Amino acid sequence: MTQLELAKQGALSPQMKHVAQQESVSEETIQQYVAEGTIVIPANVNHSSLVPRGIGKGLTVKVNANIGTSSDYGSIDSELEKLRLTIQFGADAVMDLSTGGDISSIRQTIVAASTLPVGTVPIYQAGIEAIERHGAIVNMSIDDLFAAIEQQAEEGVDFMTVHCGVTQATIARLKRQRRVTDIVSRGGAFLVGWMLHNDQENPLYEYYDRLLDLARRFDVTLSLGDGMRPGSLADATDRAQVEELIVLGELVDRARDAGVQAMVEGPGHVPLDQITTNVQLEKSLCHGAPFYVLGPLVTDVAAGYDHITAAIGGAIAAASGADFLCYVTPAEHLSLPDAEDVKIGVIASRIAAHAADIARGTKRAAEWDRKMSVARKNLDWESQAALSLDPEKVRLVHNKYASAGPACSMCGDYCAMALVEKYLGISATSC
Amino acid sequence: MTQLELAKQGALSPQMKHVAQQESVSEETIQQYVAEGTIVIPANVNHSSLVPRGIGKGLTVKVNANIGTSSDYGSIDSELEKLRLTIQFGADAVMDLSTGGDISSIRQTIVAASTLPVGTVPIYQAGIEAIERHGAIVNMSIDDLFAAIEQQAEEGVDFMTVHCGVTQATIARLKRQRRVTDIVSRGGAFLVGWMLHNDQENPLYEYYDRLLDLARRFDVTLSLGDGMRPGSLADATDRAQVEELIVLGELVDRARDAGVQAMVEGPGHVPLDQITTNVQLEKSLCHGAPFYVLGPLVTDVAAGYDHITAAIGGAIAAASGADFLCYVTPAEHLSLPDAEDVKIGVIASRIAAHAADIARGTKRAAEWDRKMSVARKNLDWESQAALSLDPEKVRLVHNKYASAGPACSMCGDYCAMALVEKYLGISATSC
């Protein structure tokens, strides 16, 4: 039985208990929210190395890191190193988006090695195999697509991005208006190409019940993908995007009825002042399903620094109610991220998630900041490093220039903390 | 006459005309807002190399970069290199916060070299000279302080941080409550030490008219400093901070009456959900004076990455109405920033300012993003680099891995842009 089915029946799974303890939330609340579908616990019955995480209502904001090879670059070793960094710097989930090399073997290795929930986009595998076997993605058969999903589910993938909301009606809406960047979702583009070439409905929509059957068997959480997510600010919150979101909301209901856990993916590129609107729309149209956003990026012009652009958007989204942030690395829009990009991407996204946790009133989150500030007030550099997101970097930067006194080289002899301590006579140690 | 006096009399200065053209705002509007004090144009009559900028109502959000030596490190050469990067990467102002070496000579060199408005915190010079001459900051005479201000004003400094709102009443409020990090403003700490040791009122408050006289003579814009700005989330929006802000609001009125341009400085460390409140408070209490925020940092725990923390807070503050963002570098809280830190700090702050400009409805800002997205859709890599904030970095990251096709190494053969172009048959070139 899935976590959702168990919760509906009033049972409390080990995964629910674990999440309750991890989040300092009562077991009853976790069970209730899993039962109503506002919390998901991606936990494939075949993923034996998993330490489960909850995503959704009343929980801390979670962070996902995308890793994986491209058709041009990457190897099993490079991707395992990225997985290691992803775990070390505190991500809560990892998606293997490999599209190059032996992608089945890479995925199996990552699932086996990962204590984090692992997500995939199965149409990548199905599409690439269709190119290898039949010469083009558009020659993929519907059975090919479901075979890839079944294989990955059986291997222990915890959540899958499935672009079920890209329908012929959505494409018609897209065509009736103008867009600057049309479709930027790879999975969405695979499907749209297939649908237009074959003049058929999206098989993930038409045969959604078949998908639900597979997902239920292994308790795969569906991550309902946004094939119409805007790839530029100019396209944000447009008719194609909102049409798809309405469809995804309907599919959330059907998943819940079938005992399948489901969350919903969101944009993308969104002007800062439309982010809260996007979150409220999702929560309303999708009946409180956990919202998993990619970014959002608050400008298109910051290539090379899009981890910062995404941290701005992600913090605002999460403070407005988004539950799960997909990281963006400095390599976004430019190249496959390397290990250092992955590390920086995770840290930037963690900053956004943590800032939102504080804004959402999570006591443990605020307590962490208080401890750091007490250490700062006391000029206790080792505690500051230990409490930081990247202790090694803190030590490195602090020690870059030696300082004559107890303060850092920024203020040197004229440290406000030291001055106030002397004249105001208030010590932070008592706080 | 100052810009404010000219505007009040209905005159249109070359500086106002320049700002009107730069911002695509009518000359009448600029004149009206300068006259009412909701726009400032920091332009010391003796700063001959200046290309003026406007800060405030209806204008694009501006970015300041702090440079300068510390008692431990830095030289005239290192600071000039930072100034060069500050200008290259698009900051709108620079503050010389030097506290080490021959600080007068460093400042004179920076003012002469800078096309950007230059700001300072004159009490640094006064305090350091007091240590050299009299053994301690607390032995600084009131004339010493005003002499430093006069010297800097005469040399062409365009705006000065003056912590006039740190009064005995503010300190009393601070003492009556607990704070985690007390005072983290260096200038504020210098003054509080002096006030407590000498048992006197803040001379910048008591002799504010003397300050206004000096400022008016050279048209120095007062940047009313927040000595009580919170240095940790736990201290944000507390009584000491708001008490000081009320005093600063009164001092804004007095500055305007005296024909002196004034803006107000703000925090600091602020939880994400309190940022808009802080901006609205300033706008209300200070009668629409331009708001210059340091950050705000939305968490205390991200040392080493505080440019990201500040970009999140800065974007939200500016979208809520803040006018001027002081950058924060990755070295914040840890060491004196080096040239690379300065570059990254400027870019992070520019991302925040630009994202806010779009949210505030600035057409030119959105147009820039549209151009970038059209180039992206067309896989036109050279235009993407040229339109980005850091063209060199875009080329570097894009070329890190060669890609077999026209796309980048992230998606390789499976680029959504290329796929959609093929199957959907919509070309972005027509957008």
Short mmCIF file of N, CA and C in Angstrom, two decimals, chain A residues 70-73 128 131 138 178-183 186 190 193 196 232-233 272-273 298-301 303-305 312 319 332-336 338 341 347 354-355 358-359 368-370 372-373 376-377 381 388 390 393-394 397-398 400-404 408-410 412-414 416-417 419-420 423-424 426 428 430-431, chain B residues 70-73 128 131 138 174 178-184 186 190 193 196 232-233 272-273 298-301 303-305 315 319 332-336 338 341 347 354-355 358-359 368-370 372-373 376-377 381 388 390 393-394 397-398 400-404 408-410 412-414 419-420 423-424 426 428 430-431:
data_model
loop_
_atom_site.label_atom_id
_atom_site.label_comp_id
_atom_site.label_asym_id
_atom_site.label_seq_id
_atom_site.Cartn_x
_atom_site.Cartn_y
_atom_site.Cartn_z
N SER A 70 24.69 14.66 -19.71
CA SER A 70 24.01 15.11 -20.92
C SER A 70 24.53 14.27 -22.07
N SER A 71 23.96 14.47 -23.27
CA SER A 71 24.43 13.67 -24.41
C SER A 71 25.89 13.98 -24.69
N ASP A 72 26.36 15.13 -24.23
CA ASP A 72 27.74 15.53 -24.49
C ASP A 72 28.72 15.11 -23.39
N TYR A 73 28.31 15.20 -22.13
CA TYR A 73 29.27 15.09 -21.03
C TYR A 73 28.72 14.35 -19.81
N ILE A 128 15.04 8.83 -25.74
CA ILE A 128 16.39 8.54 -26.24
C ILE A 128 16.45 7.11 -26.80
N ILE A 131 14.99 7.16 -30.21
CA ILE A 131 15.93 7.65 -31.22
C ILE A 131 16.89 6.52 -31.62
N VAL A 138 9.70 10.93 -32.12
CA VAL A 138 8.30 10.85 -32.56
C VAL A 138 7.89 9.43 -32.92
N ARG A 178 1.00 34.54 -28.68
CA ARG A 178 2.42 34.56 -28.99
C ARG A 178 3.19 34.33 -27.71
N ARG A 179 4.31 33.65 -27.83
CA ARG A 179 5.22 33.50 -26.71
C ARG A 179 6.62 33.86 -27.16
N VAL A 180 7.44 34.34 -26.24
CA VAL A 180 8.82 34.66 -26.60
C VAL A 180 9.64 33.38 -26.69
N THR A 181 9.45 32.48 -25.70
CA THR A 181 10.31 31.29 -25.68
C THR A 181 9.52 29.98 -25.79
N ASP A 182 8.28 30.05 -26.25
CA ASP A 182 7.49 28.84 -26.48
C ASP A 182 7.62 27.83 -25.34
N ILE A 183 8.25 26.69 -25.62
CA ILE A 183 8.34 25.62 -24.61
C ILE A 183 9.81 25.42 -24.25
N ARG A 186 12.14 20.27 -21.39
CA ARG A 186 12.62 19.25 -22.32
C ARG A 186 11.59 18.15 -22.49
N PHE A 190 9.59 17.07 -25.82
CA PHE A 190 9.55 15.69 -26.34
C PHE A 190 8.10 15.32 -26.66
N GLY A 193 6.34 17.42 -29.52
CA GLY A 193 6.83 16.93 -30.81
C GLY A 193 6.10 15.65 -31.19
N LEU A 196 2.27 16.31 -31.96
CA LEU A 196 2.01 17.00 -33.22
C LEU A 196 2.32 16.09 -34.41
N SER A 232 10.66 32.62 -20.03
CA SER A 232 11.07 34.03 -20.00
C SER A 232 10.01 34.80 -19.22
N LEU A 233 10.42 35.92 -18.65
CA LEU A 233 9.46 36.71 -17.86
C LEU A 233 8.24 37.10 -18.70
N LEU A 272 9.08 39.07 -10.21
CA LEU A 272 8.99 39.02 -8.75
C LEU A 272 7.58 39.26 -8.24
N ASP A 273 6.88 40.21 -8.85
CA ASP A 273 5.56 40.58 -8.35
C ASP A 273 4.46 39.60 -8.75
N VAL A 298 13.82 35.48 -11.37
CA VAL A 298 13.13 36.79 -11.37
C VAL A 298 13.67 37.73 -12.45
N THR A 299 14.65 37.27 -13.22
CA THR A 299 15.07 38.01 -14.41
C THR A 299 15.67 37.01 -15.39
N ASP A 300 15.66 37.37 -16.67
CA ASP A 300 16.24 36.50 -17.72
C ASP A 300 17.70 36.83 -18.00
N VAL A 301 18.19 37.96 -17.48
CA VAL A 301 19.47 38.47 -17.99
C VAL A 301 20.70 38.06 -17.18
N ALA A 303 22.43 35.20 -16.70
CA ALA A 303 23.15 33.95 -16.98
C ALA A 303 24.53 34.00 -16.34
N GLY A 304 24.94 32.89 -15.75
CA GLY A 304 26.21 32.83 -15.02
C GLY A 304 25.99 33.04 -13.52
N TYR A 305 24.86 33.64 -13.19
CA TYR A 305 24.53 33.93 -11.78
C TYR A 305 23.08 33.53 -11.49
N ILE A 312 16.41 34.33 -5.11
CA ILE A 312 15.45 35.42 -4.86
C ILE A 312 14.02 34.89 -5.07
N ALA A 319 8.19 31.46 0.85
CA ALA A 319 7.54 32.27 1.90
C ALA A 319 6.05 32.41 1.61
N GLU A 332 23.30 27.20 -15.26
CA GLU A 332 21.99 27.18 -15.92
C GLU A 332 21.97 28.07 -17.16
N HIS A 333 21.37 27.58 -18.22
CA HIS A 333 21.27 28.26 -19.52
C HIS A 333 22.57 28.22 -20.33
N LEU A 334 23.64 27.69 -19.73
CA LEU A 334 24.95 27.80 -20.40
C LEU A 334 25.65 26.48 -20.63
N SER A 335 25.63 25.58 -19.63
CA SER A 335 26.34 24.32 -19.79
C SER A 335 25.89 23.34 -18.72
N LEU A 336 26.36 22.10 -18.86
CA LEU A 336 26.10 21.10 -17.84
C LEU A 336 26.82 21.55 -16.57
N ASP A 338 29.06 21.47 -13.29
CA ASP A 338 30.09 20.58 -12.73
C ASP A 338 29.88 20.48 -11.23
N ASP A 341 29.52 23.75 -9.36
CA ASP A 341 28.22 24.38 -9.64
C ASP A 341 27.12 23.73 -8.79
N ILE A 347 23.64 25.28 -2.03
CA ILE A 347 23.75 26.27 -0.95
C ILE A 347 22.81 27.46 -1.21
N HIS A 354 15.68 28.28 3.79
CA HIS A 354 15.81 28.62 5.21
C HIS A 354 15.21 30.00 5.51
N ALA A 355 15.47 30.96 4.63
CA ALA A 355 14.88 32.29 4.83
C ALA A 355 13.36 32.20 4.85
N ILE A 358 12.03 30.67 8.15
CA ILE A 358 11.95 31.68 9.21
C ILE A 358 10.70 32.53 9.01
N ALA A 359 10.46 32.95 7.78
CA ALA A 359 9.28 33.78 7.50
C ALA A 359 7.99 33.02 7.78
N TRP A 368 18.39 28.60 14.93
CA TRP A 368 19.69 28.44 14.27
C TRP A 368 20.33 29.83 14.06
N ASP A 369 19.54 30.77 13.57
CA ASP A 369 20.07 32.12 13.32
C ASP A 369 20.48 32.79 14.63
N ARG A 370 19.70 32.57 15.66
CA ARG A 370 20.03 33.18 16.95
C ARG A 370 21.38 32.67 17.45
N MET A 372 23.83 31.52 15.68
CA MET A 372 24.88 32.10 14.86
C MET A 372 25.18 33.53 15.30
N SER A 373 24.14 34.30 15.60
CA SER A 373 24.34 35.70 15.96
C SER A 373 25.00 35.85 17.33
N ARG A 376 28.54 35.30 16.67
CA ARG A 376 29.09 36.47 15.98
C ARG A 376 29.39 37.59 16.97
N LYS A 377 28.41 37.83 17.85
CA LYS A 377 28.58 38.85 18.88
C LYS A 377 29.80 38.56 19.75
N TRP A 381 34.82 32.64 16.26
CA TRP A 381 34.91 32.31 14.83
C TRP A 381 34.69 30.84 14.56
N SER A 388 27.61 27.56 10.11
CA SER A 388 27.33 28.09 8.77
C SER A 388 27.00 26.97 7.79
N ASP A 390 28.49 26.40 5.05
CA ASP A 390 29.70 25.93 4.38
C ASP A 390 30.90 26.26 5.26
N LYS A 393 34.36 27.08 3.78
CA LYS A 393 34.49 28.38 3.12
C LYS A 393 34.61 29.51 4.14
N VAL A 394 33.83 29.43 5.23
CA VAL A 394 33.90 30.46 6.26
C VAL A 394 35.32 30.55 6.82
N VAL A 397 37.70 32.13 4.05
CA VAL A 397 37.55 33.57 3.82
C VAL A 397 38.00 34.35 5.06
N HIS A 398 37.65 33.84 6.24
CA HIS A 398 38.05 34.55 7.45
C HIS A 398 39.57 34.58 7.60
N LYS A 400 41.71 34.51 5.17
CA LYS A 400 42.39 35.00 3.96
C LYS A 400 43.40 36.09 4.33
N TYR A 401 42.93 37.03 5.13
CA TYR A 401 43.83 38.03 5.67
C TYR A 401 43.87 37.82 7.19
N ALA A 402 45.06 37.72 7.74
CA ALA A 402 45.14 37.66 9.19
C ALA A 402 44.74 39.03 9.75
N SER A 403 44.10 39.04 10.89
CA SER A 403 43.74 40.30 11.53
C SER A 403 44.52 40.41 12.83
N ALA A 404 44.92 41.63 13.15
CA ALA A 404 45.76 41.83 14.34
C ALA A 404 45.00 41.49 15.63
N CYS A 408 37.54 40.51 12.56
CA CYS A 408 37.98 40.08 11.23
C CYS A 408 38.64 41.25 10.53
N SER A 409 39.22 40.96 9.36
CA SER A 409 40.00 41.98 8.65
C SER A 409 39.12 43.05 8.00
N MET A 410 37.80 42.88 8.05
CA MET A 410 36.94 43.91 7.48
C MET A 410 36.98 45.17 8.34
N GLY A 412 38.84 45.21 11.43
CA GLY A 412 40.12 45.28 12.13
C GLY A 412 39.97 45.84 13.53
N ASP A 413 40.73 46.90 13.82
CA ASP A 413 40.70 47.50 15.16
C ASP A 413 39.36 48.16 15.49
N TYR A 414 38.54 48.39 14.44
CA TYR A 414 37.34 49.19 14.67
C TYR A 414 36.07 48.36 14.57
N ALA A 416 32.65 46.97 15.52
CA ALA A 416 31.53 47.50 16.31
C ALA A 416 31.24 46.61 17.50
N MET A 417 31.30 45.29 17.27
CA MET A 417 31.02 44.33 18.34
C MET A 417 31.95 44.58 19.53
N LEU A 419 33.77 47.30 20.16
CA LEU A 419 33.59 48.65 20.72
C LEU A 419 32.39 48.72 21.67
N VAL A 420 31.29 48.12 21.23
CA VAL A 420 30.06 48.19 22.01
C VAL A 420 30.22 47.40 23.30
N TYR A 423 32.04 49.73 25.65
CA TYR A 423 31.39 50.94 26.17
C TYR A 423 29.97 50.72 26.68
N LEU A 424 29.27 49.79 26.03
CA LEU A 424 27.88 49.61 26.43
C LEU A 424 27.78 48.58 27.55
N ILE A 426 27.18 45.46 27.50
CA ILE A 426 26.21 44.37 27.40
C ILE A 426 26.91 43.21 26.72
N ALA A 428 26.66 39.50 24.90
CA ALA A 428 25.70 38.62 24.24
C ALA A 428 25.66 37.24 24.88
N SER A 430 24.89 36.39 27.58
CA SER A 430 23.75 36.22 28.47
C SER A 430 22.44 36.12 27.71
N CYS A 431 22.49 36.33 26.40
CA CYS A 431 21.24 36.32 25.62
C CYS A 431 20.72 34.90 25.41
N SER B 70 41.01 48.57 5.32
CA SER B 70 40.75 48.42 6.76
C SER B 70 42.05 48.70 7.49
N SER B 71 42.00 48.68 8.81
CA SER B 71 43.23 48.95 9.56
C SER B 71 44.26 47.88 9.26
N ASP B 72 43.81 46.72 8.80
CA ASP B 72 44.73 45.61 8.52
C ASP B 72 45.23 45.58 7.08
N TYR B 73 44.36 45.87 6.12
CA TYR B 73 44.68 45.60 4.72
C TYR B 73 44.18 46.65 3.75
N ILE B 128 39.44 57.84 13.97
CA ILE B 128 40.80 57.31 13.84
C ILE B 128 41.83 58.39 14.16
N ILE B 131 42.10 58.72 17.82
CA ILE B 131 42.95 57.67 18.41
C ILE B 131 44.42 58.06 18.25
N VAL B 138 36.97 58.18 22.18
CA VAL B 138 36.15 58.94 23.14
C VAL B 138 36.75 60.30 23.45
N LEU B 174 17.44 51.01 23.93
CA LEU B 174 18.24 49.81 23.66
C LEU B 174 18.53 49.07 24.96
N ARG B 178 16.44 43.61 25.59
CA ARG B 178 17.61 42.79 25.30
C ARG B 178 17.79 42.73 23.79
N ARG B 179 19.03 42.68 23.37
CA ARG B 179 19.34 42.46 21.96
C ARG B 179 20.36 41.34 21.86
N VAL B 180 20.33 40.62 20.76
CA VAL B 180 21.33 39.56 20.56
C VAL B 180 22.65 40.18 20.13
N THR B 181 22.60 41.14 19.21
CA THR B 181 23.87 41.68 18.69
C THR B 181 24.03 43.19 18.94
N ASP B 182 23.26 43.75 19.87
CA ASP B 182 23.43 45.15 20.25
C ASP B 182 23.60 46.06 19.03
N ILE B 183 24.79 46.63 18.88
CA ILE B 183 25.03 47.59 17.79
C ILE B 183 26.08 47.02 16.85
N VAL B 184 25.75 46.96 15.58
CA VAL B 184 26.71 46.42 14.60
C VAL B 184 27.16 47.48 13.61
N ARG B 186 29.39 50.41 12.66
CA ARG B 186 30.67 50.89 13.19
C ARG B 186 30.57 52.34 13.61
N PHE B 190 31.02 53.89 17.32
CA PHE B 190 31.94 55.00 17.64
C PHE B 190 31.19 56.05 18.47
N GLY B 193 29.92 54.88 22.01
CA GLY B 193 31.06 54.87 22.93
C GLY B 193 31.38 56.29 23.41
N LEU B 196 28.50 57.70 25.73
CA LEU B 196 28.45 57.12 27.07
C LEU B 196 29.65 57.55 27.90
N SER B 232 21.10 41.08 13.60
CA SER B 232 20.64 39.69 13.58
C SER B 232 19.12 39.71 13.40
N LEU B 233 18.60 38.63 12.86
CA LEU B 233 17.15 38.59 12.63
C LEU B 233 16.38 38.82 13.92
N LEU B 272 12.51 37.78 6.16
CA LEU B 272 11.87 38.06 4.86
C LEU B 272 10.49 38.68 5.01
N ASP B 273 9.72 38.18 5.96
CA ASP B 273 8.33 38.65 6.08
C ASP B 273 8.21 40.01 6.76
N VAL B 298 18.39 38.10 4.83
CA VAL B 298 17.20 37.37 5.27
C VAL B 298 17.53 36.16 6.14
N THR B 299 18.80 35.92 6.39
CA THR B 299 19.20 34.94 7.39
C THR B 299 20.58 35.32 7.91
N ASP B 300 20.90 34.88 9.12
CA ASP B 300 22.21 35.16 9.73
C ASP B 300 23.23 34.06 9.43
N VAL B 301 22.79 32.92 8.90
CA VAL B 301 23.67 31.74 8.90
C VAL B 301 24.46 31.53 7.61
N ALA B 303 27.08 33.04 6.12
CA ALA B 303 28.40 33.66 5.92
C ALA B 303 29.13 32.95 4.79
N GLY B 304 29.80 33.73 3.95
CA GLY B 304 30.46 33.20 2.77
C GLY B 304 29.59 33.33 1.54
N TYR B 305 28.29 33.47 1.77
CA TYR B 305 27.32 33.59 0.66
C TYR B 305 26.34 34.73 0.93
N ALA B 315 16.05 42.53 -3.23
CA ALA B 315 15.03 42.47 -4.29
C ALA B 315 13.64 42.73 -3.70
N ALA B 319 11.44 46.00 -4.46
CA ALA B 319 10.11 45.81 -5.05
C ALA B 319 9.05 46.45 -4.15
N GLU B 332 31.43 39.42 3.46
CA GLU B 332 30.75 40.07 4.59
C GLU B 332 30.77 39.19 5.83
N HIS B 333 31.02 39.78 6.98
CA HIS B 333 31.09 39.10 8.28
C HIS B 333 32.41 38.34 8.47
N LEU B 334 33.25 38.27 7.43
CA LEU B 334 34.42 37.39 7.52
C LEU B 334 35.75 38.09 7.27
N SER B 335 35.79 38.97 6.27
CA SER B 335 37.06 39.62 5.97
C SER B 335 36.82 40.83 5.06
N LEU B 336 37.90 41.59 4.84
CA LEU B 336 37.83 42.69 3.89
C LEU B 336 37.60 42.08 2.50
N ASP B 338 37.97 41.36 -1.37
CA ASP B 338 38.99 41.62 -2.39
C ASP B 338 38.28 42.00 -3.70
N ASP B 341 35.50 39.70 -4.83
CA ASP B 341 34.31 39.85 -3.97
C ASP B 341 33.50 41.07 -4.38
N ILE B 347 27.36 42.49 -8.89
CA ILE B 347 26.46 41.74 -9.79
C ILE B 347 25.24 41.23 -9.02
N HIS B 354 17.50 44.99 -10.55
CA HIS B 354 16.83 44.82 -11.85
C HIS B 354 15.53 44.02 -11.71
N ALA B 355 15.56 42.98 -10.90
CA ALA B 355 14.33 42.20 -10.66
C ALA B 355 13.25 43.10 -10.08
N ILE B 358 11.75 45.50 -12.72
CA ILE B 358 10.71 44.83 -13.52
C ILE B 358 9.40 44.79 -12.73
N ALA B 359 9.51 44.39 -11.46
CA ALA B 359 8.31 44.30 -10.62
C ALA B 359 7.65 45.66 -10.45
N TRP B 368 14.79 44.66 -21.70
CA TRP B 368 16.12 44.01 -21.66
C TRP B 368 15.94 42.49 -21.55
N ASP B 369 15.05 42.07 -20.67
CA ASP B 369 14.81 40.63 -20.49
C ASP B 369 14.23 40.00 -21.75
N ARG B 370 13.35 40.74 -22.41
CA ARG B 370 12.74 40.22 -23.63
C ARG B 370 13.81 39.99 -24.70
N MET B 372 16.96 39.40 -24.24
CA MET B 372 17.76 38.24 -23.84
C MET B 372 17.04 36.94 -24.18
N SER B 373 15.74 36.90 -23.93
CA SER B 373 14.98 35.67 -24.16
C SER B 373 14.84 35.36 -25.64
N ARG B 376 18.01 33.84 -26.55
CA ARG B 376 18.07 32.48 -26.00
C ARG B 376 17.27 31.52 -26.89
N LYS B 377 16.08 31.95 -27.26
CA LYS B 377 15.23 31.14 -28.13
C LYS B 377 15.94 30.84 -29.46
N TRP B 381 24.24 32.64 -29.06
CA TRP B 381 25.07 32.69 -27.85
C TRP B 381 25.80 34.01 -27.70
N SER B 388 24.14 39.99 -21.21
CA SER B 388 24.20 39.53 -19.82
C SER B 388 24.95 40.52 -18.94
N ASP B 390 27.47 39.85 -17.14
CA ASP B 390 28.90 39.51 -17.08
C ASP B 390 29.25 38.70 -18.32
N LYS B 393 31.96 35.96 -18.28
CA LYS B 393 31.62 34.73 -17.57
C LYS B 393 30.69 33.86 -18.40
N VAL B 394 29.72 34.48 -19.08
CA VAL B 394 28.79 33.71 -19.92
C VAL B 394 29.57 32.94 -20.99
N VAL B 397 31.60 30.00 -19.25
CA VAL B 397 30.82 28.84 -18.80
C VAL B 397 30.24 28.10 -20.01
N HIS B 398 29.76 28.86 -20.99
CA HIS B 398 29.18 28.22 -22.17
C HIS B 398 30.22 27.39 -22.92
N LYS B 400 32.84 25.99 -21.60
CA LYS B 400 33.57 25.06 -20.72
C LYS B 400 33.58 23.66 -21.33
N TYR B 401 32.40 23.24 -21.75
CA TYR B 401 32.30 21.99 -22.49
C TYR B 401 31.84 22.33 -23.90
N ALA B 402 32.54 21.85 -24.89
CA ALA B 402 32.06 22.04 -26.26
C ALA B 402 30.80 21.18 -26.43
N SER B 403 29.84 21.66 -27.21
CA SER B 403 28.64 20.87 -27.49
C SER B 403 28.63 20.52 -28.97
N ALA B 404 28.15 19.32 -29.26
CA ALA B 404 28.18 18.84 -30.65
C ALA B 404 27.26 19.70 -31.54
N CYS B 408 23.54 24.15 -25.86
CA CYS B 408 24.62 24.11 -24.89
C CYS B 408 24.78 22.69 -24.36
N SER B 409 25.83 22.47 -23.58
CA SER B 409 26.15 21.11 -23.13
C SER B 409 25.19 20.61 -22.05
N MET B 410 24.29 21.47 -21.58
CA MET B 410 23.33 21.00 -20.58
C MET B 410 22.33 20.03 -21.23
N GLY B 412 22.43 19.38 -24.77
CA GLY B 412 23.05 18.73 -25.92
C GLY B 412 22.06 18.50 -27.05
N ASP B 413 21.95 17.26 -27.49
CA ASP B 413 21.07 16.93 -28.63
C ASP B 413 19.59 17.14 -28.30
N TYR B 414 19.28 17.25 -26.99
CA TYR B 414 17.87 17.26 -26.60
C TYR B 414 17.42 18.62 -26.10
N LEU B 419 14.01 21.45 -30.35
CA LEU B 419 12.92 20.50 -30.62
C LEU B 419 11.62 21.21 -30.98
N VAL B 420 11.30 22.24 -30.21
CA VAL B 420 10.04 22.93 -30.40
C VAL B 420 10.06 23.69 -31.73
N TYR B 423 9.20 21.05 -34.33
CA TYR B 423 7.86 20.46 -34.40
C TYR B 423 6.73 21.46 -34.30
N LEU B 424 6.95 22.53 -33.53
CA LEU B 424 5.86 23.49 -33.35
C LEU B 424 5.89 24.54 -34.46
N ILE B 426 7.14 27.46 -34.57
CA ILE B 426 7.03 28.88 -34.20
C ILE B 426 8.45 29.39 -34.01
N ALA B 428 11.01 32.37 -32.72
CA ALA B 428 11.03 33.54 -31.83
C ALA B 428 11.50 34.79 -32.55
N SER B 430 10.32 36.28 -34.79
CA SER B 430 9.21 37.17 -35.14
C SER B 430 8.61 37.85 -33.91
N CYS B 431 9.07 37.46 -32.74
CA CYS B 431 8.47 38.02 -31.51
C CYS B 431 8.94 39.46 -31.28
#
